[in-house]
Short mmCIF file of C-alpha atoms and ligand atoms in Angstrom, two decimals:
data_model
loop_
_atom_site.label_atom_id
_atom_site.label_comp_id
_atom_site.label_asym_id
_atom_site.label_seq_id
_atom_site.Cartn_x
_atom_site.Cartn_y
_atom_site.Cartn_z
CA MET G 36 104.27 110.65 71.09
CA LYS G 37 102.03 110.00 68.01
CA ASN G 38 99.15 108.94 70.23
CA LEU G 39 99.59 111.77 72.74
CA ARG G 40 99.00 114.01 69.74
CA LYS G 41 95.77 112.25 68.84
CA ILE G 42 94.61 112.69 72.48
CA LEU G 43 95.40 116.53 72.20
CA ILE G 44 93.72 116.96 69.00
CA ILE G 45 90.41 115.38 70.41
CA PHE G 46 90.93 117.59 73.32
CA LEU G 47 91.22 120.77 71.46
CA LEU G 48 88.35 119.63 69.17
CA THR G 49 86.01 119.40 72.15
CA LEU G 50 87.39 122.71 73.46
CA GLY G 51 86.42 124.35 70.21
CA TRP G 52 83.09 122.84 70.53
CA GLN G 53 82.73 124.30 73.90
CA LEU G 54 83.68 127.63 72.68
CA THR G 55 81.14 127.66 70.00
CA VAL G 56 78.39 127.09 72.41
CA LEU G 57 79.57 130.24 74.34
CA GLY G 58 77.84 132.61 72.13
CA GLN G 59 74.57 130.76 71.78
CA ASP G 60 72.31 132.11 74.71
CA GLN G 61 72.19 135.31 76.62
CA PRO G 62 73.75 135.38 80.13
CA GLU G 63 71.35 136.15 82.86
CA THR G 64 74.46 137.03 85.35
CA SER G 65 77.79 138.14 84.20
CA VAL G 66 80.06 135.82 86.48
CA TRP G 67 80.63 132.27 86.67
CA THR G 68 78.72 130.78 89.57
CA SER G 69 79.04 127.54 91.65
CA SER G 70 75.37 127.62 92.74
CA ARG G 71 73.72 125.31 90.28
CA PRO G 72 74.04 121.80 89.80
CA ASP G 73 76.85 121.99 87.12
CA GLY G 74 78.53 124.41 89.31
CA HIS G 75 80.88 121.74 90.16
CA ALA G 76 82.42 119.59 87.47
CA PRO G 77 81.77 115.96 87.04
CA ILE G 78 82.47 114.20 90.25
CA GLY G 79 85.76 112.32 88.71
CA VAL G 80 87.35 115.85 88.25
CA MET G 81 89.39 117.26 91.29
CA GLY G 82 90.22 120.88 92.00
CA ASP G 83 87.56 121.96 89.52
CA HIS G 84 85.98 124.73 91.56
CA MET G 85 86.82 127.55 93.78
CA HIS G 86 84.98 128.77 97.08
CA LYS G 87 83.98 132.13 98.27
CA LYS G 88 86.13 133.60 101.04
CA GLY G 89 85.33 131.86 104.51
CA GLU G 90 83.24 128.89 102.77
CA TRP G 91 84.11 125.41 103.88
CA MET G 92 83.36 122.19 101.79
CA ILE G 93 83.73 118.55 103.07
CA SER G 94 83.44 115.58 100.52
CA TYR G 95 83.56 111.93 100.34
CA ARG G 96 84.00 109.95 96.91
CA PHE G 97 84.02 106.32 96.32
CA MET G 98 85.71 105.19 93.22
CA ASN G 99 85.62 101.63 91.83
CA MET G 100 88.11 100.81 89.04
CA ASN G 101 88.01 97.46 87.23
CA MET G 102 90.86 96.32 84.92
CA LYS G 103 90.73 93.40 82.68
CA ASP G 104 92.75 92.04 79.57
CA ASN G 105 96.21 92.55 78.71
CA TYR G 106 97.49 95.08 76.02
CA ARG G 107 100.75 95.74 74.40
CA ASP G 108 100.41 98.97 72.49
CA SER G 109 96.70 99.01 71.42
CA ASP G 110 96.57 95.22 70.73
CA GLU G 111 94.86 92.89 73.14
CA LEU G 112 96.94 89.90 74.20
CA SER G 113 95.45 86.33 75.08
CA ASP G 114 96.33 84.86 78.35
CA ALA G 115 98.37 82.15 76.58
CA GLU G 116 100.36 84.95 74.62
CA VAL G 117 101.39 86.46 77.90
CA LEU G 118 102.29 83.15 79.47
CA GLN G 119 104.79 82.53 76.52
CA ASP G 120 107.07 85.30 78.09
CA PHE G 121 106.07 84.99 81.96
CA MET G 122 105.19 82.45 84.49
CA ILE G 123 102.09 84.28 85.58
CA VAL G 124 99.48 86.33 83.73
CA PRO G 125 97.33 88.97 85.74
CA LEU G 126 93.71 88.41 84.83
CA ASP G 127 91.95 91.26 86.27
CA MET G 128 92.36 93.84 89.01
CA THR G 129 89.76 95.89 91.08
CA MET G 130 90.79 99.01 92.81
CA ASN G 131 88.45 100.64 95.48
CA MET G 132 89.21 104.01 96.81
CA HIS G 133 87.50 106.15 99.68
CA MET G 134 88.53 109.57 99.26
CA PHE G 135 87.74 112.33 102.06
CA GLY G 136 88.48 115.84 101.03
CA VAL G 137 88.34 119.44 102.78
CA MET G 138 88.27 122.72 100.91
CA TYR G 139 88.42 126.15 102.67
CA ALA G 140 88.57 129.51 100.88
CA ILE G 141 91.07 132.12 102.53
CA SER G 142 90.07 134.54 100.02
CA ASP G 143 87.76 134.76 96.78
CA LYS G 144 91.00 134.18 94.83
CA ILE G 145 92.32 131.33 97.04
CA THR G 146 90.92 128.20 98.05
CA LEU G 147 92.81 125.37 99.93
CA MET G 148 92.29 121.60 99.49
CA GLY G 149 93.31 118.56 101.42
CA MET G 150 92.63 115.06 100.33
CA LEU G 151 93.01 111.79 102.21
CA ASN G 152 92.53 108.49 100.50
CA TYR G 153 92.33 104.76 101.60
CA THR G 154 92.66 102.30 98.75
CA ARG G 155 92.22 98.70 98.49
CA LEU G 156 93.58 96.51 95.63
CA SER G 157 92.85 92.97 94.53
CA MET G 158 94.39 91.13 91.69
CA ASP G 159 93.38 87.73 89.94
CA HIS G 160 96.29 85.79 88.26
CA LEU G 161 96.88 82.53 86.37
CA THR G 162 99.97 80.57 86.36
CA ARG G 163 101.44 78.39 83.54
CA SER G 164 100.56 75.33 85.32
CA GLY G 165 96.92 76.36 85.47
CA VAL G 166 96.81 77.65 89.13
CA VAL G 167 94.53 80.55 89.87
CA PHE G 168 95.39 82.81 92.75
CA ASN G 169 94.41 86.18 94.18
CA THR G 170 96.57 89.01 95.92
CA GLU G 171 95.17 91.90 98.06
CA SER G 172 96.62 94.98 99.61
CA SER G 173 95.15 98.13 101.26
CA SER G 174 96.39 101.15 102.97
CA LEU G 175 96.18 104.54 103.17
CA ALA G 176 97.22 106.16 99.96
CA ASP G 177 99.35 109.29 99.27
CA SER G 178 97.80 112.64 100.70
CA LYS G 179 97.30 115.57 98.52
CA LEU G 180 97.48 119.33 99.64
CA THR G 181 96.53 121.88 96.88
CA ALA G 182 96.14 125.57 96.59
CA LEU G 183 93.50 126.86 93.79
CA TYR G 184 94.44 130.41 92.61
CA GLN G 185 91.97 132.31 90.52
CA LEU G 186 93.55 134.02 87.47
CA PHE G 187 90.44 135.38 85.72
CA SER G 188 86.76 135.46 86.22
CA LYS G 189 84.86 137.47 83.84
CA ASN G 190 81.96 137.18 81.32
CA ARG G 191 80.87 133.80 83.05
CA GLN G 192 84.27 132.37 82.38
CA SER G 193 87.02 131.60 84.88
CA ILE G 194 90.43 130.11 85.01
CA HIS G 195 92.43 128.91 88.02
CA LEU G 196 95.83 127.59 88.57
CA ASN G 197 96.03 124.24 90.65
CA ALA G 198 99.23 124.16 92.68
CA GLY G 199 99.49 120.82 94.73
CA ILE G 200 101.80 118.38 96.38
CA SER G 201 101.43 114.73 97.10
CA ILE G 202 102.64 113.54 100.52
CA PRO G 203 104.07 110.03 100.42
CA THR G 204 101.66 108.57 103.02
CA GLY G 205 100.72 105.50 101.09
CA SER G 206 102.71 102.19 101.56
CA GLN G 207 105.17 100.64 99.23
CA ASP G 208 105.88 97.38 100.99
CA ASN G 209 102.63 95.50 100.63
CA ARG G 210 102.94 91.80 100.71
CA ASP G 211 100.70 88.76 100.47
CA ALA G 212 100.75 84.93 99.88
CA THR G 213 101.65 83.91 96.15
CA PRO G 214 102.57 80.64 94.70
CA MET G 215 106.06 81.63 95.44
CA GLY G 216 105.46 81.63 99.29
CA GLU G 217 104.01 83.48 102.25
CA ASN G 218 104.44 87.20 102.80
CA GLN G 219 105.96 88.02 99.30
CA LYS G 220 106.53 91.55 98.18
CA LEU G 221 103.68 92.54 95.65
CA PRO G 222 104.50 93.88 92.31
CA TYR G 223 104.32 97.46 91.49
CA PRO G 224 100.67 98.00 90.63
CA MET G 225 99.79 96.47 93.82
CA GLN G 226 101.75 98.96 95.98
CA ILE G 227 99.49 101.98 97.08
CA GLY G 228 101.80 104.85 97.48
CA SER G 229 104.36 106.41 95.29
CA GLY G 230 106.91 106.94 97.84
CA THR G 231 108.09 110.05 96.49
CA LEU G 232 107.09 113.54 96.99
CA ASP G 233 105.19 114.62 93.75
CA PHE G 234 104.20 117.91 92.44
CA LEU G 235 100.71 118.28 91.02
CA PRO G 236 100.46 121.36 88.79
CA GLY G 237 97.34 122.28 86.67
CA VAL G 238 95.25 124.93 84.93
CA THR G 239 91.29 124.86 84.97
CA TYR G 240 89.15 126.60 82.67
CA LEU G 241 85.24 126.85 83.39
CA GLY G 242 82.35 128.54 81.24
CA GLN G 243 78.81 128.75 81.62
CA ALA G 244 75.70 129.66 79.69
CA ASP G 245 71.97 129.52 80.88
CA LYS G 246 71.34 125.88 80.43
CA LEU G 247 74.85 124.63 79.46
CA SER G 248 78.35 124.55 80.99
CA TRP G 249 81.67 123.48 79.94
CA GLY G 250 85.18 123.16 81.47
CA ALA G 251 88.79 121.83 80.79
CA GLN G 252 91.69 121.03 82.94
CA VAL G 253 95.05 120.15 82.08
CA ALA G 254 97.26 118.63 85.16
CA ALA G 255 100.31 116.58 85.85
CA VAL G 256 101.94 114.48 88.39
CA LEU G 257 105.68 115.18 88.62
CA ARG G 258 107.70 112.78 90.70
CA THR G 259 110.79 113.87 92.79
CA GLY G 260 113.58 111.78 93.87
CA GLU G 261 113.37 107.84 94.36
CA ASN G 262 111.36 106.00 96.82
CA ASP G 263 113.05 103.82 99.64
CA GLU G 264 112.62 100.58 97.48
CA GLY G 265 114.72 102.19 94.86
CA TYR G 266 112.24 103.28 92.12
CA THR G 267 110.21 106.30 90.82
CA PHE G 268 106.90 105.82 89.13
CA GLY G 269 106.51 107.69 85.89
CA ASN G 270 105.27 111.10 85.49
CA LYS G 271 101.77 111.57 84.42
CA ALA G 272 99.89 114.25 82.13
CA ASN G 273 96.18 114.54 82.22
CA PHE G 274 93.86 116.26 79.87
CA THR G 275 90.02 116.46 80.55
CA SER G 276 87.22 118.48 79.04
CA TRP G 277 83.63 118.11 79.74
CA ILE G 278 80.34 119.75 78.77
CA ALA G 279 76.98 119.76 81.01
CA TYR G 280 73.48 120.57 80.65
CA ARG G 281 71.25 121.70 83.54
CA TRP G 282 67.88 120.12 83.03
CA LEU G 283 66.27 121.41 86.29
CA ASP G 284 67.44 123.68 88.94
CA TRP G 285 68.64 120.53 90.95
CA VAL G 286 69.90 118.07 88.44
CA SER G 287 72.55 118.31 85.38
CA THR G 288 74.03 115.75 83.44
CA SER G 289 77.54 115.64 81.57
CA LEU G 290 79.66 113.98 78.92
CA ARG G 291 83.57 114.22 79.61
CA LEU G 292 86.54 113.13 77.63
CA ASN G 293 89.70 112.34 79.89
CA GLY G 294 93.14 111.56 78.32
CA ASN G 295 96.53 110.67 79.98
CA SER G 296 99.96 109.82 79.09
CA THR G 297 102.04 108.24 81.65
CA GLY G 298 105.72 107.33 81.65
CA LYS G 299 107.45 103.97 82.64
CA ILE G 300 108.95 103.18 86.16
CA ASP G 301 112.53 104.53 86.50
CA GLY G 302 114.60 102.22 88.65
CA ALA G 303 113.49 98.97 90.07
CA ASP G 304 112.76 97.15 93.52
CA ASP G 305 115.40 94.46 93.99
CA ASP G 306 112.86 92.25 95.77
CA LEU G 307 110.78 91.79 92.59
CA ASN G 308 111.91 89.30 89.78
CA PRO G 309 110.88 90.93 86.31
CA MET G 310 111.16 87.58 84.66
CA MET G 311 108.32 86.12 86.68
CA VAL G 312 105.18 88.36 86.03
CA GLN G 313 104.67 91.56 83.69
CA THR G 314 103.67 93.51 86.73
CA ALA G 315 107.13 93.18 88.26
CA ASN G 316 108.90 94.43 85.13
CA PRO G 317 109.25 98.51 85.28
CA ASP G 318 109.14 98.59 81.52
CA ASN G 319 105.52 97.61 81.45
CA PHE G 320 103.98 100.49 82.77
CA GLY G 321 102.71 103.85 81.37
CA GLY G 322 101.13 104.56 77.98
CA GLU G 323 98.29 106.59 76.74
CA GLN G 324 94.73 106.29 77.53
CA LEU G 325 91.55 108.03 76.62
CA PHE G 326 88.11 107.69 78.43
CA ALA G 327 84.65 109.05 77.67
CA SER G 328 82.29 109.30 80.55
CA LEU G 329 78.58 109.97 81.47
CA GLY G 330 77.83 111.82 84.84
CA ALA G 331 74.96 113.43 86.79
CA ASN G 332 75.20 116.00 89.31
CA PHE G 333 72.46 116.79 91.89
CA GLN G 334 71.91 119.54 94.08
CA LEU G 335 69.77 119.02 96.91
CA PRO G 336 66.90 121.39 97.91
CA ALA G 337 67.42 124.20 100.17
CA GLY G 338 66.33 123.66 104.05
CA VAL G 339 67.88 120.52 105.59
CA PHE G 340 69.90 119.39 102.84
CA SER G 341 71.24 122.91 102.03
CA GLY G 342 74.69 122.91 100.57
CA THR G 343 74.63 119.25 99.85
CA ARG G 344 75.53 117.72 96.56
CA ILE G 345 75.53 114.24 95.04
CA GLY G 346 77.54 113.40 91.86
CA LEU G 347 77.90 110.20 89.72
CA GLU G 348 80.31 109.50 86.99
CA TYR G 349 80.79 106.16 84.86
CA ALA G 350 83.69 106.05 82.33
CA LEU G 351 84.79 103.63 79.58
CA PRO G 352 87.88 103.31 77.61
CA VAL G 353 87.86 104.71 74.04
CA TYR G 354 91.35 104.07 73.36
CA GLN G 355 94.29 102.56 75.18
CA ASN G 356 98.06 102.27 74.00
CA LEU G 357 99.91 100.57 76.96
CA ASN G 358 103.64 99.68 77.33
CA GLY G 359 102.97 96.01 77.70
CA PRO G 360 101.87 93.53 78.48
CA GLN G 361 99.79 95.57 80.86
CA LEU G 362 96.24 95.16 82.14
CA GLY G 363 93.83 97.78 80.49
CA ILE G 364 91.08 99.74 82.25
CA ASN G 365 87.52 98.27 81.73
CA ASN G 366 85.41 100.84 83.54
CA ASN G 367 85.29 103.25 86.28
CA PHE G 368 82.62 104.47 88.67
CA THR G 369 82.70 107.28 90.98
CA LEU G 370 79.91 108.39 93.51
CA GLY G 371 80.56 111.45 95.60
CA ILE G 372 78.80 113.65 98.16
CA GLN G 373 79.68 117.28 98.88
CA TYR G 374 78.78 119.50 101.74
CA SER G 375 79.43 123.24 101.93
CA PHE G 376 78.80 125.55 104.82
CU1 CU C 471 84.45 122.50 96.91
#
């Protein structure tokens, strides 16, 4: 909780920084507008913007996340240290996600959003006897349906509520060959779906000046019930805030902070042996992380490419305090393309 407080303080400081920017230049319009490159948040933020009544948007995002090095609290552990307690140490993990999104505004105040996600995971391990092995899993992940409801839009600032659900379309019975044998149940981080119906509440704040823009979002993942394997992933709180600068009519760059706090796994999958490897122990999940990212948004010129945007974002961890041993995140890259009509 002490670290959660630290994340909150950083978040509030950046929000304060953003609000001081507010009075600096004179507005050319009085309402917040999405029709500028930074009219959409950095591409890693979901549900950041609304659409005008009758407008559609389709999007595709590719996300690559690399995990490396084991942590207990904020201390990095060597492979040998982890192998004192477990037969196997995870060395690194890669997550590749293909996310397909649709947005449609049923009114100026309500935008609906749906998201499908295909995920591929790969993890490398080392055993006490020195054998290196890899496991992989891939499937459709959980699907999301969200309604965005505008509460406020005045003086080039806007606030909307995010009300979403996550439908458990992802698998929790991924298997692969391990030194234990063929077709073994893979540990929790290699499972792609939560297996539970999850609620996704949030609030998003956006503001604009002539060259600058900023925003903040507080969001949560609240799990309900227990999945078929007998466990529930931890709830998650996420805080993010960003600032962007519009260099030209078609390009903006952004700086973003993103902090999260996640709980441990509740319950356990009886097919997994928690003594074998850290990733099979429900206690070695969750913690607090803070990331800083650099991003760029491009709004392609009118004509053939009218309504098309491209966004890039690269994030690095600033702080990680993990219930461990647990693999930390090394970097995260997102590339997205959006088309509105
Ligand atoms: Cu959109």
